[in-house]
CSV table of C-alpha atoms in Angstrom, one decimal:
chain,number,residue,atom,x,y,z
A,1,UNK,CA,-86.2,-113.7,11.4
A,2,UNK,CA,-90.1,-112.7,12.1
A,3,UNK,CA,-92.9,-113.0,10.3
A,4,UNK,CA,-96.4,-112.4,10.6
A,5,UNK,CA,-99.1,-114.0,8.0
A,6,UNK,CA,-102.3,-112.4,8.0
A,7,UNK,CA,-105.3,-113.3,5.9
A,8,UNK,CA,-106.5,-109.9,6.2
A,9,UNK,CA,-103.7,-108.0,5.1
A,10,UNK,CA,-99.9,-108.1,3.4
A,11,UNK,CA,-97.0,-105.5,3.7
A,12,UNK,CA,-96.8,-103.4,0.2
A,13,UNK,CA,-94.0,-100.9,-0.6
A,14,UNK,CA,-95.7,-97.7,-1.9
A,15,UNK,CA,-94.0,-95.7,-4.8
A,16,UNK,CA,-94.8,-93.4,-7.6
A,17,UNK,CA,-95.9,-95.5,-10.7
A,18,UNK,CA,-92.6,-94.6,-12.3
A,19,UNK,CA,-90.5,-96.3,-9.9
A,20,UNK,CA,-92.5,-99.5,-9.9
A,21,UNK,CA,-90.1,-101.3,-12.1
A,22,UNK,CA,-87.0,-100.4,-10.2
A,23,UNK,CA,-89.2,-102.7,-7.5
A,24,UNK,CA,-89.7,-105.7,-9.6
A,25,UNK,CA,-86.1,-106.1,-11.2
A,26,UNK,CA,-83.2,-107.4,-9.8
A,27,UNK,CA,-83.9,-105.7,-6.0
A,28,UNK,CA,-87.3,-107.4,-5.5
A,29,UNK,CA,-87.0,-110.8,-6.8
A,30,UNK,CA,-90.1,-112.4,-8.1
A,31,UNK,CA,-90.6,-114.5,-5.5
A,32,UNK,CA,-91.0,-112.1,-3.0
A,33,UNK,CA,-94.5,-110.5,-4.6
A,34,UNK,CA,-97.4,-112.0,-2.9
A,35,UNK,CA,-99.9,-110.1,-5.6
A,36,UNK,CA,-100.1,-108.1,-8.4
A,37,UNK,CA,-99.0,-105.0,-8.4
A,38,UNK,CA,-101.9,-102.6,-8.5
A,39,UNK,CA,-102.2,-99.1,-9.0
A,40,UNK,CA,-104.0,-96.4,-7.4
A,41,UNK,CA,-104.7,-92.7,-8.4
A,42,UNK,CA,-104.4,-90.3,-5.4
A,43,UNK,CA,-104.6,-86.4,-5.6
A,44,UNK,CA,-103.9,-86.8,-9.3
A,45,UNK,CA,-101.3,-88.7,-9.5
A,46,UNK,CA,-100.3,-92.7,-10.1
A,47,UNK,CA,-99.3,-94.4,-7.0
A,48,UNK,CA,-98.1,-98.3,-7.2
A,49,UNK,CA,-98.6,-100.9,-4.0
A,50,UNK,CA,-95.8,-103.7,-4.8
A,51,UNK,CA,-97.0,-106.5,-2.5
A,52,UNK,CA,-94.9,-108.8,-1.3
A,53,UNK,CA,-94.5,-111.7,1.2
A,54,UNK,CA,-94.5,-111.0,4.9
A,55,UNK,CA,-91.8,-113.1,5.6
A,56,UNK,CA,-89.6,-110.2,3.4
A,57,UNK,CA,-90.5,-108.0,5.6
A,58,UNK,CA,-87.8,-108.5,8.0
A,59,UNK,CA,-85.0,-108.6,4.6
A,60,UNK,CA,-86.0,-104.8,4.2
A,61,UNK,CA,-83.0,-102.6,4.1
A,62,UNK,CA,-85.3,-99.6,3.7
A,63,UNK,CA,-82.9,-97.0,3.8
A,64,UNK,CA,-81.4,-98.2,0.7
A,65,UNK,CA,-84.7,-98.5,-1.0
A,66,UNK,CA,-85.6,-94.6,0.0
A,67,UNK,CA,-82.4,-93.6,-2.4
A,68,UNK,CA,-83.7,-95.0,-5.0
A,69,UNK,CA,-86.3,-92.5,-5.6
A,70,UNK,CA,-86.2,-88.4,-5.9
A,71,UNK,CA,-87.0,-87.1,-2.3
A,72,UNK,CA,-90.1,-85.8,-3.1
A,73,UNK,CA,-91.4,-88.8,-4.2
A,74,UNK,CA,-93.2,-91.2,-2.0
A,75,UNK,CA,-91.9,-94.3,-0.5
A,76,UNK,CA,-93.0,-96.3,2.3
A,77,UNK,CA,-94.2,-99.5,4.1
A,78,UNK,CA,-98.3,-99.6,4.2
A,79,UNK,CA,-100.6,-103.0,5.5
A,80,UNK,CA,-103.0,-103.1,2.8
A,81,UNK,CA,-106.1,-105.5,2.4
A,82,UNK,CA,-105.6,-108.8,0.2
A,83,UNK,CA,-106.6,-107.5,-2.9
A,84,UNK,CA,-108.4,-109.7,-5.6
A,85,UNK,CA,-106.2,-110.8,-7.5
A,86,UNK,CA,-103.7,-113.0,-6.3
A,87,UNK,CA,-100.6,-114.9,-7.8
A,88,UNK,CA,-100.5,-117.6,-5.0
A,89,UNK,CA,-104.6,-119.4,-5.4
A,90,UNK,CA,-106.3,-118.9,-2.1
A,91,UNK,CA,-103.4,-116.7,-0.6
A,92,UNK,CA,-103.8,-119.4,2.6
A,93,UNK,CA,-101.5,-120.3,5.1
A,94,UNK,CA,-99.6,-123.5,5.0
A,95,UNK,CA,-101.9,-125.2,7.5
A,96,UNK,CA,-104.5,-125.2,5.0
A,97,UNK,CA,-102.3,-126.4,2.3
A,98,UNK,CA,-101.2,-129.0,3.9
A,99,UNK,CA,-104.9,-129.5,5.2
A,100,UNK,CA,-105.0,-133.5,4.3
A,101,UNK,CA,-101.9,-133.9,6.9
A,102,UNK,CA,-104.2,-132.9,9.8
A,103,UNK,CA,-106.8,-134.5,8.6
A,104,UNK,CA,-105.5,-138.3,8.2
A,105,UNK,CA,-104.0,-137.6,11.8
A,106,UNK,CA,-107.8,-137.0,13.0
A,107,UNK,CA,-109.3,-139.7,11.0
A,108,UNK,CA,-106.4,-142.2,12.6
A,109,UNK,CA,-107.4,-141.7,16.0
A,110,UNK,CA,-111.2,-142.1,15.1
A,111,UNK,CA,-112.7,-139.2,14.7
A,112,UNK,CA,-114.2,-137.7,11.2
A,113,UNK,CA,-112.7,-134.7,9.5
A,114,UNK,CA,-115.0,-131.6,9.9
A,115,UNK,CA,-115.5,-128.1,9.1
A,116,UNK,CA,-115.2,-127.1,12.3
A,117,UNK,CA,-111.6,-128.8,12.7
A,118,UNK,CA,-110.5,-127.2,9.5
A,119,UNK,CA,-111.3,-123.6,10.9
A,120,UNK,CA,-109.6,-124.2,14.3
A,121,UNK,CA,-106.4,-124.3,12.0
A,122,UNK,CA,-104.4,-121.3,12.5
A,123,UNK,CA,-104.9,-118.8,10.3
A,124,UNK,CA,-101.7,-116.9,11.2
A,125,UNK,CA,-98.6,-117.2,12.8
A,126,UNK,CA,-95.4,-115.6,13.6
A,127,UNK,CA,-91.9,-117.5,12.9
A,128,UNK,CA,-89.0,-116.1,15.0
A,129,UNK,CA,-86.0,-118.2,13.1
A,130,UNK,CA,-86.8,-121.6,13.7
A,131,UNK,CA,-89.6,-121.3,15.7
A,132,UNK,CA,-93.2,-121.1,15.0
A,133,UNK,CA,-95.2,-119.3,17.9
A,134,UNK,CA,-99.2,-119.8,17.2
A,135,UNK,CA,-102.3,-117.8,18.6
A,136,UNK,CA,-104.6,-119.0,21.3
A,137,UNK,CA,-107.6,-119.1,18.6
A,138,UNK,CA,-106.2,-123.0,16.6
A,139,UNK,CA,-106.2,-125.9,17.7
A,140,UNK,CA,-108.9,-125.4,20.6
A,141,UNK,CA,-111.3,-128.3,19.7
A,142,UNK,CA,-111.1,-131.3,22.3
A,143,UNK,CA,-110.2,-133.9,19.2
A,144,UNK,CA,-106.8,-132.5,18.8
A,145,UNK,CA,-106.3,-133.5,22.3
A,146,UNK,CA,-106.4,-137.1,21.4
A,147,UNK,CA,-103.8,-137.2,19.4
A,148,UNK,CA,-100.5,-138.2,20.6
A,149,UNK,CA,-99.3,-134.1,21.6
A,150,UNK,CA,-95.6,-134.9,19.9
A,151,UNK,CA,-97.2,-136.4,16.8
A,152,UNK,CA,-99.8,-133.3,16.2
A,153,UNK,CA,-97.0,-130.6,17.2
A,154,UNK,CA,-94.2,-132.5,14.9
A,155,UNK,CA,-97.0,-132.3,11.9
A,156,UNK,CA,-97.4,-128.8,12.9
A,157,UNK,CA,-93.6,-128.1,12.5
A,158,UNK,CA,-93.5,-129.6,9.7
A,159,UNK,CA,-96.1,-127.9,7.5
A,160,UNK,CA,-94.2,-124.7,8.4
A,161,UNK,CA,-90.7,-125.7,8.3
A,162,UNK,CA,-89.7,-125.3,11.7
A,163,UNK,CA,-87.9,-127.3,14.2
A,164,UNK,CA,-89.7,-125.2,17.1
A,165,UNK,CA,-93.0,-124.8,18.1
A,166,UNK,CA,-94.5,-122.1,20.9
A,167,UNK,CA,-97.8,-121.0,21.6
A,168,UNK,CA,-99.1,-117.9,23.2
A,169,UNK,CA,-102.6,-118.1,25.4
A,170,UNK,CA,-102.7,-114.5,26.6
A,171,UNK,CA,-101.0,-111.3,27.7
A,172,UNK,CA,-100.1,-111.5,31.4
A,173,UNK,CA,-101.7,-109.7,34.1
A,174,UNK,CA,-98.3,-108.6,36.1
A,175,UNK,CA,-97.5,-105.4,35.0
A,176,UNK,CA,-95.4,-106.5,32.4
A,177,UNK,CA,-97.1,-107.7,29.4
A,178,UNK,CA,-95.0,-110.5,30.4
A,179,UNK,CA,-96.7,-113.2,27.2
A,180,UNK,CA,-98.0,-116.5,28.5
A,181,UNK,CA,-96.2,-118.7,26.5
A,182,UNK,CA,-95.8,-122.3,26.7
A,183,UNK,CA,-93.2,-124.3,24.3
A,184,UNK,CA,-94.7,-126.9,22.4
A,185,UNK,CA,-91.5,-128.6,20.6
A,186,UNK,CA,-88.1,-127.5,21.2
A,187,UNK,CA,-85.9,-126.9,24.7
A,188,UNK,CA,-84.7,-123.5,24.5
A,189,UNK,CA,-86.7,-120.6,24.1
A,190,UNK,CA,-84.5,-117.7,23.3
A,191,UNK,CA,-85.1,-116.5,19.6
A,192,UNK,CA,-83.5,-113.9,17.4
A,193,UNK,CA,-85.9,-111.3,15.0
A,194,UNK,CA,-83.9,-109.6,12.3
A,195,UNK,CA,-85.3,-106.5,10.4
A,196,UNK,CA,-83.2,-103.2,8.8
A,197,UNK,CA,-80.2,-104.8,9.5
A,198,UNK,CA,-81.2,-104.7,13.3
A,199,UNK,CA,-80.4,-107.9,15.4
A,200,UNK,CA,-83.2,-108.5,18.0
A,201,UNK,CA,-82.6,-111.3,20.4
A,202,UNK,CA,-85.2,-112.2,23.5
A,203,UNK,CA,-87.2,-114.8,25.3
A,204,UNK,CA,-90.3,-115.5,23.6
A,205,UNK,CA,-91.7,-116.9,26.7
A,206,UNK,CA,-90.9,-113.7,28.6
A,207,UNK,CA,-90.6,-110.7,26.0
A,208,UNK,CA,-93.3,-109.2,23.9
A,209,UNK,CA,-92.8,-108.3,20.5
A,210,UNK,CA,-94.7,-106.3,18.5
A,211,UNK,CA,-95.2,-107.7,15.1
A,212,UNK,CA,-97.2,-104.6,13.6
A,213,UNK,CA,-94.5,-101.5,14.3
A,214,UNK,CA,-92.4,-102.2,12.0
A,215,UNK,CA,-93.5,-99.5,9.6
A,216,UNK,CA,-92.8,-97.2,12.7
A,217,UNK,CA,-89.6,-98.5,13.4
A,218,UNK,CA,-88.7,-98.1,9.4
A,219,UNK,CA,-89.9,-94.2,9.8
A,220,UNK,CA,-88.0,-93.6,13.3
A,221,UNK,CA,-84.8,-94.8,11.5
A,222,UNK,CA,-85.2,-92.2,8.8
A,223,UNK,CA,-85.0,-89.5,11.2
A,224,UNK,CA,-82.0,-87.7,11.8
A,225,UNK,CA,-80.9,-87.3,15.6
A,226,UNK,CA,-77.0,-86.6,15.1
A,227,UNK,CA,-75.9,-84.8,18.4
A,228,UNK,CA,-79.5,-85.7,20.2
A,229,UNK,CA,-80.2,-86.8,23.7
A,230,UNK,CA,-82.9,-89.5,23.3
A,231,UNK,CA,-85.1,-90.9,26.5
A,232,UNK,CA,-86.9,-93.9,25.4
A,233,UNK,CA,-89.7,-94.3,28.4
A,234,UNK,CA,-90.5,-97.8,27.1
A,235,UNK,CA,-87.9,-99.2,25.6
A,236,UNK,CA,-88.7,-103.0,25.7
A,237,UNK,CA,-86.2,-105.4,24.2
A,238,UNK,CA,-85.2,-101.9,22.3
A,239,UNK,CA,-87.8,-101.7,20.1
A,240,UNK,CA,-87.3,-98.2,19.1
A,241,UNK,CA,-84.0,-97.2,21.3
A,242,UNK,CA,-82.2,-99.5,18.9
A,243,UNK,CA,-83.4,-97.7,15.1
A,244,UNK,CA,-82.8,-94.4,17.1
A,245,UNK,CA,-79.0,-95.5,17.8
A,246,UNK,CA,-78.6,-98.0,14.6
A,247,UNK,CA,-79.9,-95.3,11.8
A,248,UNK,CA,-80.7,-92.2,13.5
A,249,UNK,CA,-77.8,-92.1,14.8
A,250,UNK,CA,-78.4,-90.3,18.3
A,251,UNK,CA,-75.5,-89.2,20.5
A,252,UNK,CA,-77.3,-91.1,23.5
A,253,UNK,CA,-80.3,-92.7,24.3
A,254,UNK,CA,-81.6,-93.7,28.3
A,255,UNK,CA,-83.7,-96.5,27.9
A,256,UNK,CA,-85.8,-96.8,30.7
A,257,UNK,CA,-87.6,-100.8,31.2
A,258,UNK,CA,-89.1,-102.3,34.4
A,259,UNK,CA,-89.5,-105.7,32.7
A,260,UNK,CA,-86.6,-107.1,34.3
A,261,UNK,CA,-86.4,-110.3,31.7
A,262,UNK,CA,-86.7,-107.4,28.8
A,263,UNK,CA,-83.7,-105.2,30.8
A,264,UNK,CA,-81.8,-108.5,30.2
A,265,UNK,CA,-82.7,-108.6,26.3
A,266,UNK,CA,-81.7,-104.8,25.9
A,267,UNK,CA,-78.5,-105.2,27.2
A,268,UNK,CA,-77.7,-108.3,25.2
A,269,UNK,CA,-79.1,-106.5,22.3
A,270,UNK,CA,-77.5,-103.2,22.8
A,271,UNK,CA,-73.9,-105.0,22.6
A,272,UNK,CA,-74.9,-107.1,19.5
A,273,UNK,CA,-75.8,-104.3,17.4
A,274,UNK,CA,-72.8,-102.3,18.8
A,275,UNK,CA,-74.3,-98.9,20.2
A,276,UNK,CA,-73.9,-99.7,24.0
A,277,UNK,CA,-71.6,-97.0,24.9
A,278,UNK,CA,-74.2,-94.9,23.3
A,279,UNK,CA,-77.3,-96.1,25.5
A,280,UNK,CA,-77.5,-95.2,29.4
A,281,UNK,CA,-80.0,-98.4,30.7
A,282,UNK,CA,-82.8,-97.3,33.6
A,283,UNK,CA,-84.5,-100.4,35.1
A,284,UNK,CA,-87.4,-100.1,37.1
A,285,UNK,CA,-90.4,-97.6,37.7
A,286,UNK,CA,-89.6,-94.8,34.7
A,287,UNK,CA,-92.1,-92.6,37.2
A,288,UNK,CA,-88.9,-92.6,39.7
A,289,UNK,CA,-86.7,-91.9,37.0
A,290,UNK,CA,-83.9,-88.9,38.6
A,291,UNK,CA,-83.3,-87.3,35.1
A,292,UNK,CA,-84.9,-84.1,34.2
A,293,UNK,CA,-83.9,-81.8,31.2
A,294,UNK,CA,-82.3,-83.5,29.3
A,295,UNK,CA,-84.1,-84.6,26.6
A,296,UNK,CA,-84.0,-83.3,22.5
A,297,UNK,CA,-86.8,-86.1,22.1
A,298,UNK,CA,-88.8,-88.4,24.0
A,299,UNK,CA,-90.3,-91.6,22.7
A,300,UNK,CA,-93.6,-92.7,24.8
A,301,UNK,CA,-94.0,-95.7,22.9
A,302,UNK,CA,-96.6,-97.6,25.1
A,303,UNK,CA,-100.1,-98.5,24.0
A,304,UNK,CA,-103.4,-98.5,24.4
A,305,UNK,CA,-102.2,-95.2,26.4
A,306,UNK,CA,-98.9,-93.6,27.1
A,307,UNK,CA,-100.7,-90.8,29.3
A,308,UNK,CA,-99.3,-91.9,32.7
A,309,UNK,CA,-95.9,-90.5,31.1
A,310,UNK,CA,-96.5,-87.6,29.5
A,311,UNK,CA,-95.7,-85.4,33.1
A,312,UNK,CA,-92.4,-87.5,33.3
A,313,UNK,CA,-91.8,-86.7,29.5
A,314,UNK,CA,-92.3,-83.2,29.8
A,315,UNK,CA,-89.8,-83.0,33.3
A,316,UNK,CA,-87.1,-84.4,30.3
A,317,UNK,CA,-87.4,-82.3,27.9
A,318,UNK,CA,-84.4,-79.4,27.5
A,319,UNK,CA,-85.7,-76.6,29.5
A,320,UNK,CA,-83.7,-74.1,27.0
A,321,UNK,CA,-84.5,-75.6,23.7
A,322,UNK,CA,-87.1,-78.2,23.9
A,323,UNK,CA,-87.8,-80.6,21.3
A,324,UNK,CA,-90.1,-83.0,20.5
A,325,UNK,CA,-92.5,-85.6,22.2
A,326,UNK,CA,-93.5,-89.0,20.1
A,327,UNK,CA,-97.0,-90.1,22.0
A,328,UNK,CA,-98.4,-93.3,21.0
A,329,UNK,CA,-102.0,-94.0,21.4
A,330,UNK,CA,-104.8,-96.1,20.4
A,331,UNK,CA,-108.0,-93.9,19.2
A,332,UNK,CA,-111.0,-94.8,18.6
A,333,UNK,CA,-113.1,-93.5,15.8
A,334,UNK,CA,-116.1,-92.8,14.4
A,335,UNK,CA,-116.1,-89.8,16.7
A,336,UNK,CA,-120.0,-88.8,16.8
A,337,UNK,CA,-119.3,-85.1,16.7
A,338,UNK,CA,-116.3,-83.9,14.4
A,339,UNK,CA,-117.8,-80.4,14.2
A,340,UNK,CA,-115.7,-77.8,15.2
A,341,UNK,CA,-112.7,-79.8,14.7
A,342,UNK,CA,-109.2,-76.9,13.5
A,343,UNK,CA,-107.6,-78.2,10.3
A,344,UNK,CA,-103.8,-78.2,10.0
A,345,UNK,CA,-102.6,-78.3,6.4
A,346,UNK,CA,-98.9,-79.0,7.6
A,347,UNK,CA,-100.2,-82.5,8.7
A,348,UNK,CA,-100.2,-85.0,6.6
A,349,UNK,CA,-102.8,-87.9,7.3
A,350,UNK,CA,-103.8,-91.4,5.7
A,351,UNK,CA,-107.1,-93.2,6.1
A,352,UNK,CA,-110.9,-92.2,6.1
A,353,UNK,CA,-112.0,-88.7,6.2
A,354,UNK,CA,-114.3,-90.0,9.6
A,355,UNK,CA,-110.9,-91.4,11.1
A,356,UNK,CA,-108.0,-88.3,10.1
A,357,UNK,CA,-111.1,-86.4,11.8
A,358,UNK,CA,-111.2,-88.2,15.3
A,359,UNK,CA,-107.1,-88.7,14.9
A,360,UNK,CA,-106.8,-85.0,14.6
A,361,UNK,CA,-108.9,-84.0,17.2
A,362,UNK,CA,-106.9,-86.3,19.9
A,363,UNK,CA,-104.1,-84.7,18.9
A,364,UNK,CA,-105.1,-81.3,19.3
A,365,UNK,CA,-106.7,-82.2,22.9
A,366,UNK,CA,-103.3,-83.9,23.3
A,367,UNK,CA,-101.3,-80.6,22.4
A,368,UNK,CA,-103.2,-78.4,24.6
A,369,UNK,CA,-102.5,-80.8,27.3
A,370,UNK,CA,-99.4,-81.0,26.9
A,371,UNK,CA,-98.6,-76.9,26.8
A,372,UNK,CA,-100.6,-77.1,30.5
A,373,UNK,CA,-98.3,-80.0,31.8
A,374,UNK,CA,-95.1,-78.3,30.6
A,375,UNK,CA,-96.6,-74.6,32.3
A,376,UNK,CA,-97.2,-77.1,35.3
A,377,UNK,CA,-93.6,-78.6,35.8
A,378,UNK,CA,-91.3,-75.4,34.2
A,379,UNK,CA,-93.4,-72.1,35.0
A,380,UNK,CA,-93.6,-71.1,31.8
A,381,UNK,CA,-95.1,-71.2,28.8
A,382,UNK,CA,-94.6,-73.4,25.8
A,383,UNK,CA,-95.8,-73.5,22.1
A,384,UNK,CA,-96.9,-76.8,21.1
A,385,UNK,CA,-97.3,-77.7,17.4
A,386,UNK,CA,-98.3,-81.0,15.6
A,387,UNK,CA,-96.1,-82.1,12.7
A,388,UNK,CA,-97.2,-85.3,11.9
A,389,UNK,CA,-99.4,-88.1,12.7
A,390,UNK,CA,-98.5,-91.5,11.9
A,391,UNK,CA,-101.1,-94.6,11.3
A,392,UNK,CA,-99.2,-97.5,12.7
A,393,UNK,CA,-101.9,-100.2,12.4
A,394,UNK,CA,-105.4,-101.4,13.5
A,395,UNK,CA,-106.2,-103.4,16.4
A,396,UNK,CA,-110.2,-104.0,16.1
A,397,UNK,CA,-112.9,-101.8,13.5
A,398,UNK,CA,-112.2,-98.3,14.6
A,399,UNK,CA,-109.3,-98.6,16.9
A,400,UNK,CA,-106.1,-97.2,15.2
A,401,UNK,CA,-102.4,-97.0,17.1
A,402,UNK,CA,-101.6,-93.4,16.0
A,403,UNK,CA,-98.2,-91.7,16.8
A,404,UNK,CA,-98.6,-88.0,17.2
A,405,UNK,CA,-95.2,-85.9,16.4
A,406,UNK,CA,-95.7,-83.1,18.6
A,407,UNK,CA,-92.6,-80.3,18.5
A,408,UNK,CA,-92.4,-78.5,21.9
A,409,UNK,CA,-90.6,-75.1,22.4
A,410,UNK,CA,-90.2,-72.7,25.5
């Protein structure tokens, strides 16, 4: 099991005011609410956020949650800012509650207890199972190099409960994303991530994984894809190929990976979760990929830019019927000149007037684009039209990872 603890942010379930309490009764045990719940009025009506720990995020069976309100209400995962008022004082990770550990370990070899040391504490960390994988921005100063490296890593474990420690330094440069990850405590290295009942297993020392999709992962699952041919162009560990088979329930999905380590994870993965006489597996260069119309939908899950594949996507889509094209992105807002920019009243958009502006002006350059590309490779013409954009999360002030929902039909 995963989690992610973030000073800047905690996972809330959002819900009609009237459905709060079904939230904070026997289904949501106290324990799991970081916060307060807080409400919010929107377009005239009362909206609840039910906060609650990010290490619960993982336990969400979400489908089961959605039934429990009337389908036109609202229900869904958001990030939102640590509000005021907290339950837990401080709202800190265990590092800094356990801040007198560290500090009697410096002090014993010699050196004071200062500021500085207590910032260079992590402030957040991801826990896959019984493993703790830190950040490359904690324990950097040169005093925590004097003390004994079991001792310090052991305390570590121990103010988090874990029996392994990793940390990452940076993203590798080798085509991959391969992590640079060295184990601190511990032998083995192969963890396993739970979340909507989906069993992830990888190498944290040779997979990525994306902490801050899993609100695009929950909404992929709702769709329905009974009878569809999916092609996931990035499929990773089976980040997405593995909602599309577990809950969308797609006839078949090629997953195409060049990460030969993360090839090895899908396939393990694929038979743990049961769907692998539903998933055809493409390792290598998804630009050399042999299939061509084939595709009801098309997932080009890879960030900042999934551009390179849009050609290759629109090559896979059904030639007779089409279908649609889910293009990830990172845009960047403000955008200095918004003027100009076509409203579409079908979309639906969250966040600041400045950003939905910028969001929906990449998609409609995107949409155009795409109608040229599919012209290019099928000699005819295509309607393009933009059903949704999705807010995953936010890397950096004013860089957003959008999804764009784009239906295309000859």
């Amino acid at each position: 099991i995963q989690k992610t603890c973030d000073m800047d942010s905690v996972p809330c379930l959002r819900v009609s005011q009237r459905y709060a309490q079904h939230f904070r009764g026997d289904t949501w045990s106290q324990e799991k609410f970081l916060i307060r719940v807080s409400v919010c009025r929107k377009s005239q009506s009362v909206q609840s956020f039910c906060p609650f720990l990010p290490s619960c995020l993982s336990q969400l069976d979400f489908p089961s949650l959605r039934t429990m309100v009337s389908s036109e209400s609202v229900c869904e995962i958001v990030w939102s800012p640590v509000p005021l008022q907290s339950k837990k004082k401080g709202g800190q990770t265990p590092f800094y509650k356990t801040e007198s550990l560290f500090q009697d370990l410096v002090e014993s070899n010699g050196e004071r207890w200062t500021e500085e040391l207590r910032k260079d504490l992590p402030r957040s960390f991801q826990r896959h199972g019984d493993l703790i994988l830190l950040g490359d921005n904690c324990f950097t100063l040169p005093q925590w190099k004097k003390i004994d490296g079991d001792v310090l890593w052991i305390a570590v474990a121990k103010a988090v409960g874990a029996k392994r420690l990793a940390k990452m330094s940076r993203i590798s440069k080798d085509g991959f994303r391969s992590p640079a990850v060295t184990m601190l405590l511990g032998e083995h290295s192969w963890v396993t991530h739970i979340d909507n009942r989906i069993r992830y297993e990888f190498d944290v020392t040779k997979c990525m994984f994306s902490t801050g999709n899993i609100t695009e992962k929950l909404r992929v699952s709702q769709f329905d894809c009974r009878g569809e041919t999916v092609v996931d162009l990035y499929a990773g560990i089976g980040y997405f190929t593995l909602p599309y088979l577990v809950h969308a329930k797609a006839r078949h999905v090629h997953a195409c990976e060049w990460n030969p380590e993360a090839v090895k994870a899908l396939q393990k993965n694929l038979v743990t979760n049961g769907v692998s006489e539903h998933c055809t597996i493409h390792p290598g260069d998804n630009r050399k990929l042999q299939l061509v119309d084939v595709a009801d939908r098309v997932n080009l899950g890879l960030i900042p830019s999934s551009e390179e594949g849009w050609p290759i996507a629109c090559r896979l889509l059904n030639r007779t019927t089409g279908g649609f094209l889910h293009i990830h992105q990172n845009v960047t807002s403000p955008f200095s000149n918004t003027a100009g920019v076509p409203e579409h009243s079908d979309v639906t958009l969250r966040g600041k007037k400045a950003d939905q502006e910028v969001w929906q002006a990449w998609a409609c350059d995107s949409a155009d684009r795409i109608s040229c590309i599919l012209k290019d490779v099928t000699g005819a013409r295509w309607m393009t039209c933009i059903k949704h954009i999705e807010h995953v999360k936010s890397y950096a002030p004013h860089v957003q990872h959008i999804v764009l929902d784009l239906e295309c039909r000859p």
